[in-house]
Amino acid sequence: MTLARGSIRGYEIDRMVLLFSMMDGPREIPCAVSASAMDDLEHVPRTAPERREEQFLRLRDRIEQCASRKFDAREFEGRPPGIIIRSIDFRR
């Protein structure tokens, strides 16, 4: 099942991830994408922290497709269980 678009939670500078969510029906799935994964997708050396949400919006479709694939494969991490997307996830 493909997940539906959720909300953007914002960039966590200390963890260098942008937090967002996807929806599985009424259930919200916490997700995160690493800053390096977004920079690799855009082939840029490093995006400023204040530009991360803007960058996420440009890449949102690709990131959410990856999150849906990881959800379908049951590749959850952390507590509470969620989806974490790294550069390697786009090399599949």
Short mmCIF file of N, CA and C in Angstrom, two decimals:
data_model
loop_
_atom_site.label_atom_id
_atom_site.label_comp_id
_atom_site.label_asym_id
_atom_site.label_seq_id
_atom_site.Cartn_x
_atom_site.Cartn_y
_atom_site.Cartn_z
N MET A 1 0.84 -1.18 0.00
CA MET A 1 0.00 0.00 0.00
C MET A 1 0.88 1.24 0.00
N THR A 2 0.56 2.19 -0.82
CA THR A 2 1.29 3.45 -0.88
C THR A 2 0.79 4.38 0.21
N LEU A 3 1.71 5.01 0.86
CA LEU A 3 1.37 5.97 1.91
C LEU A 3 0.90 7.28 1.30
N ALA A 4 0.13 8.03 2.06
CA ALA A 4 -0.32 9.36 1.65
C ALA A 4 0.58 10.41 2.31
N ARG A 5 0.61 11.57 1.70
CA ARG A 5 1.41 12.69 2.20
C ARG A 5 0.93 13.13 3.58
N GLY A 6 1.89 13.37 4.45
CA GLY A 6 1.59 13.88 5.79
C GLY A 6 2.08 15.31 5.94
N SER A 7 2.67 15.58 7.08
CA SER A 7 3.11 16.95 7.37
C SER A 7 4.63 17.05 7.43
N ILE A 8 5.10 18.28 7.36
CA ILE A 8 6.53 18.57 7.51
C ILE A 8 6.73 19.04 8.95
N ARG A 9 7.63 18.40 9.66
CA ARG A 9 7.89 18.73 11.06
C ARG A 9 9.03 19.73 11.23
N GLY A 10 9.93 19.77 10.25
CA GLY A 10 11.03 20.72 10.32
C GLY A 10 12.38 20.04 10.38
N TYR A 11 13.41 20.87 10.29
CA TYR A 11 14.78 20.39 10.27
C TYR A 11 15.35 20.35 11.67
N GLU A 12 15.96 19.23 12.05
CA GLU A 12 16.65 19.08 13.33
C GLU A 12 18.15 19.20 13.07
N ILE A 13 18.69 20.33 13.40
CA ILE A 13 20.09 20.61 13.08
C ILE A 13 21.05 19.68 13.82
N ASP A 14 20.72 19.30 15.06
CA ASP A 14 21.62 18.44 15.83
C ASP A 14 21.70 17.03 15.25
N ARG A 15 20.63 16.52 14.66
CA ARG A 15 20.63 15.19 14.05
C ARG A 15 20.84 15.25 12.54
N MET A 16 20.79 16.45 11.97
CA MET A 16 20.95 16.68 10.54
C MET A 16 19.95 15.87 9.72
N VAL A 17 18.67 15.93 10.14
CA VAL A 17 17.58 15.28 9.43
C VAL A 17 16.39 16.22 9.34
N LEU A 18 15.64 16.06 8.28
CA LEU A 18 14.38 16.77 8.16
C LEU A 18 13.28 15.78 8.53
N LEU A 19 12.47 16.16 9.50
CA LEU A 19 11.39 15.31 9.97
C LEU A 19 10.11 15.61 9.20
N PHE A 20 9.42 14.55 8.83
CA PHE A 20 8.13 14.68 8.16
C PHE A 20 7.31 13.45 8.50
N SER A 21 6.08 13.41 8.04
CA SER A 21 5.26 12.23 8.31
C SER A 21 4.57 11.79 7.03
N MET A 22 4.15 10.54 7.04
CA MET A 22 3.34 9.96 5.97
C MET A 22 2.13 9.35 6.66
N MET A 23 1.05 9.17 5.92
CA MET A 23 -0.18 8.66 6.50
C MET A 23 -0.51 7.28 5.92
N ASP A 24 -0.76 6.34 6.81
CA ASP A 24 -1.24 5.01 6.47
C ASP A 24 -2.69 4.98 6.92
N GLY A 25 -3.59 5.44 6.05
CA GLY A 25 -4.97 5.64 6.49
C GLY A 25 -4.97 6.71 7.56
N PRO A 26 -5.57 6.44 8.73
CA PRO A 26 -5.59 7.44 9.80
C PRO A 26 -4.31 7.45 10.65
N ARG A 27 -3.43 6.47 10.44
CA ARG A 27 -2.21 6.35 11.26
C ARG A 27 -1.06 7.16 10.69
N GLU A 28 -0.47 8.00 11.53
CA GLU A 28 0.66 8.82 11.11
C GLU A 28 1.96 8.04 11.31
N ILE A 29 2.79 7.99 10.27
CA ILE A 29 4.07 7.30 10.31
C ILE A 29 5.17 8.35 10.38
N PRO A 30 5.96 8.38 11.48
CA PRO A 30 7.06 9.35 11.55
C PRO A 30 8.17 8.97 10.58
N CYS A 31 8.70 9.98 9.90
CA CYS A 31 9.75 9.77 8.90
C CYS A 31 10.82 10.85 9.06
N ALA A 32 12.00 10.52 8.54
CA ALA A 32 13.11 11.48 8.53
C ALA A 32 13.96 11.20 7.30
N VAL A 33 14.50 12.26 6.73
CA VAL A 33 15.45 12.13 5.62
C VAL A 33 16.71 12.88 6.01
N SER A 34 17.86 12.25 5.78
CA SER A 34 19.12 12.88 6.17
C SER A 34 19.45 14.05 5.25
N ALA A 35 20.14 15.02 5.81
CA ALA A 35 20.59 16.18 5.04
C ALA A 35 21.50 15.72 3.90
N SER A 36 22.37 14.77 4.18
CA SER A 36 23.29 14.30 3.14
C SER A 36 22.54 13.61 2.00
N ALA A 37 21.45 12.91 2.31
CA ALA A 37 20.66 12.28 1.24
C ALA A 37 20.06 13.34 0.32
N MET A 38 19.54 14.41 0.90
CA MET A 38 18.96 15.48 0.07
C MET A 38 20.05 16.16 -0.76
N ASP A 39 21.20 16.42 -0.15
CA ASP A 39 22.29 17.05 -0.90
C ASP A 39 22.77 16.14 -2.02
N ASP A 40 22.87 14.83 -1.76
CA ASP A 40 23.27 13.89 -2.81
C ASP A 40 22.28 13.87 -3.96
N LEU A 41 20.99 13.94 -3.65
CA LEU A 41 19.97 13.94 -4.71
C LEU A 41 20.09 15.17 -5.60
N GLU A 42 20.47 16.29 -5.01
CA GLU A 42 20.60 17.53 -5.78
C GLU A 42 22.02 17.78 -6.29
N HIS A 43 22.94 16.90 -5.93
CA HIS A 43 24.34 17.04 -6.35
C HIS A 43 24.92 18.39 -5.93
N VAL A 44 24.68 18.73 -4.64
CA VAL A 44 25.24 19.95 -4.07
C VAL A 44 26.10 19.58 -2.87
N PRO A 45 27.14 20.38 -2.55
CA PRO A 45 28.02 20.02 -1.44
C PRO A 45 27.35 20.11 -0.07
N ARG A 46 26.62 21.19 0.19
CA ARG A 46 25.97 21.34 1.50
C ARG A 46 24.98 22.49 1.45
N THR A 47 23.77 22.20 1.85
CA THR A 47 22.71 23.21 1.88
C THR A 47 22.65 23.81 3.28
N ALA A 48 22.43 25.10 3.35
CA ALA A 48 22.33 25.78 4.64
C ALA A 48 21.11 25.28 5.42
N PRO A 49 21.22 25.15 6.75
CA PRO A 49 20.11 24.64 7.55
C PRO A 49 18.79 25.37 7.32
N GLU A 50 18.85 26.68 7.15
CA GLU A 50 17.61 27.45 6.95
C GLU A 50 16.97 27.21 5.58
N ARG A 51 17.65 26.48 4.69
CA ARG A 51 17.11 26.19 3.36
C ARG A 51 16.65 24.73 3.22
N ARG A 52 16.73 23.96 4.32
CA ARG A 52 16.40 22.53 4.26
C ARG A 52 14.94 22.25 3.93
N GLU A 53 14.01 23.00 4.50
CA GLU A 53 12.60 22.75 4.18
C GLU A 53 12.31 23.05 2.72
N GLU A 54 12.89 24.11 2.21
CA GLU A 54 12.75 24.46 0.80
C GLU A 54 13.31 23.34 -0.08
N GLN A 55 14.46 22.79 0.31
CA GLN A 55 15.07 21.69 -0.42
C GLN A 55 14.16 20.45 -0.37
N PHE A 56 13.62 20.16 0.80
CA PHE A 56 12.71 19.03 0.93
C PHE A 56 11.52 19.17 -0.01
N LEU A 57 10.96 20.36 -0.10
CA LEU A 57 9.80 20.58 -0.98
C LEU A 57 10.14 20.30 -2.44
N ARG A 58 11.35 20.65 -2.86
CA ARG A 58 11.77 20.36 -4.24
C ARG A 58 11.88 18.85 -4.48
N LEU A 59 12.31 18.13 -3.45
CA LEU A 59 12.59 16.69 -3.57
C LEU A 59 11.47 15.81 -3.00
N ARG A 60 10.41 16.43 -2.55
CA ARG A 60 9.38 15.73 -1.79
C ARG A 60 8.84 14.48 -2.47
N ASP A 61 8.52 14.56 -3.75
CA ASP A 61 7.95 13.40 -4.43
C ASP A 61 8.89 12.20 -4.37
N ARG A 62 10.16 12.41 -4.67
CA ARG A 62 11.14 11.31 -4.64
C ARG A 62 11.34 10.77 -3.24
N ILE A 63 11.40 11.66 -2.26
CA ILE A 63 11.59 11.24 -0.87
C ILE A 63 10.39 10.44 -0.38
N GLU A 64 9.19 10.90 -0.70
CA GLU A 64 7.99 10.19 -0.26
C GLU A 64 7.83 8.84 -0.97
N GLN A 65 8.24 8.74 -2.21
CA GLN A 65 8.22 7.44 -2.90
C GLN A 65 9.15 6.47 -2.20
N CYS A 66 10.32 6.94 -1.80
CA CYS A 66 11.28 6.11 -1.08
C CYS A 66 10.70 5.69 0.27
N ALA A 67 10.06 6.60 0.97
CA ALA A 67 9.44 6.27 2.26
C ALA A 67 8.37 5.20 2.09
N SER A 68 7.58 5.30 1.03
CA SER A 68 6.55 4.30 0.76
C SER A 68 7.16 2.93 0.49
N ARG A 69 8.25 2.88 -0.28
CA ARG A 69 8.93 1.60 -0.54
C ARG A 69 9.45 0.99 0.76
N LYS A 70 10.06 1.82 1.61
CA LYS A 70 10.58 1.31 2.88
C LYS A 70 9.44 0.85 3.79
N PHE A 71 8.31 1.55 3.76
CA PHE A 71 7.15 1.14 4.54
C PHE A 71 6.64 -0.22 4.06
N ASP A 72 6.49 -0.38 2.76
CA ASP A 72 6.02 -1.65 2.21
C ASP A 72 6.95 -2.80 2.55
N ALA A 73 8.26 -2.52 2.63
CA ALA A 73 9.25 -3.54 2.97
C ALA A 73 9.39 -3.71 4.49
N ARG A 74 8.63 -2.94 5.26
CA ARG A 74 8.67 -2.99 6.72
C ARG A 74 10.05 -2.67 7.29
N GLU A 75 10.71 -1.68 6.70
CA GLU A 75 12.05 -1.26 7.13
C GLU A 75 11.94 -0.12 8.14
N PHE A 76 11.42 -0.44 9.32
CA PHE A 76 11.24 0.54 10.38
C PHE A 76 12.47 0.59 11.28
N GLU A 77 12.72 1.76 11.85
CA GLU A 77 13.83 1.96 12.77
C GLU A 77 13.37 2.83 13.92
N GLY A 78 14.06 2.70 15.05
CA GLY A 78 13.86 3.61 16.16
C GLY A 78 12.66 3.32 17.03
N ARG A 79 12.49 4.19 18.03
CA ARG A 79 11.36 4.12 18.96
C ARG A 79 10.77 5.51 19.08
N PRO A 80 9.56 5.77 18.70
CA PRO A 80 8.64 4.81 18.08
C PRO A 80 9.12 4.46 16.68
N PRO A 81 8.71 3.29 16.18
CA PRO A 81 9.17 2.85 14.86
C PRO A 81 8.78 3.86 13.77
N GLY A 82 9.74 4.16 12.92
CA GLY A 82 9.51 5.09 11.81
C GLY A 82 10.38 4.75 10.64
N ILE A 83 10.36 5.60 9.65
CA ILE A 83 11.13 5.43 8.42
C ILE A 83 12.25 6.45 8.41
N ILE A 84 13.48 5.99 8.23
CA ILE A 84 14.63 6.89 8.11
C ILE A 84 15.24 6.68 6.73
N ILE A 85 15.38 7.76 5.99
CA ILE A 85 15.88 7.69 4.62
C ILE A 85 17.28 8.27 4.56
N ARG A 86 18.17 7.48 3.98
CA ARG A 86 19.57 7.87 3.81
C ARG A 86 19.92 7.85 2.33
N SER A 87 21.09 8.35 2.00
CA SER A 87 21.54 8.37 0.60
C SER A 87 21.46 6.99 -0.05
N ILE A 88 21.86 5.96 0.66
CA ILE A 88 21.89 4.62 0.11
C ILE A 88 20.51 4.14 -0.34
N ASP A 89 19.47 4.67 0.26
CA ASP A 89 18.11 4.26 -0.10
C ASP A 89 17.71 4.70 -1.50
N PHE A 90 18.42 5.65 -2.08
CA PHE A 90 18.11 6.11 -3.43
C PHE A 90 18.95 5.39 -4.46
N ARG A 91 19.83 4.51 -4.04
CA ARG A 91 20.69 3.77 -4.96
C ARG A 91 20.13 2.42 -5.33
N ARG A 92 18.94 2.12 -4.87
CA ARG A 92 18.31 0.82 -5.13
C ARG A 92 17.73 0.75 -6.51
#
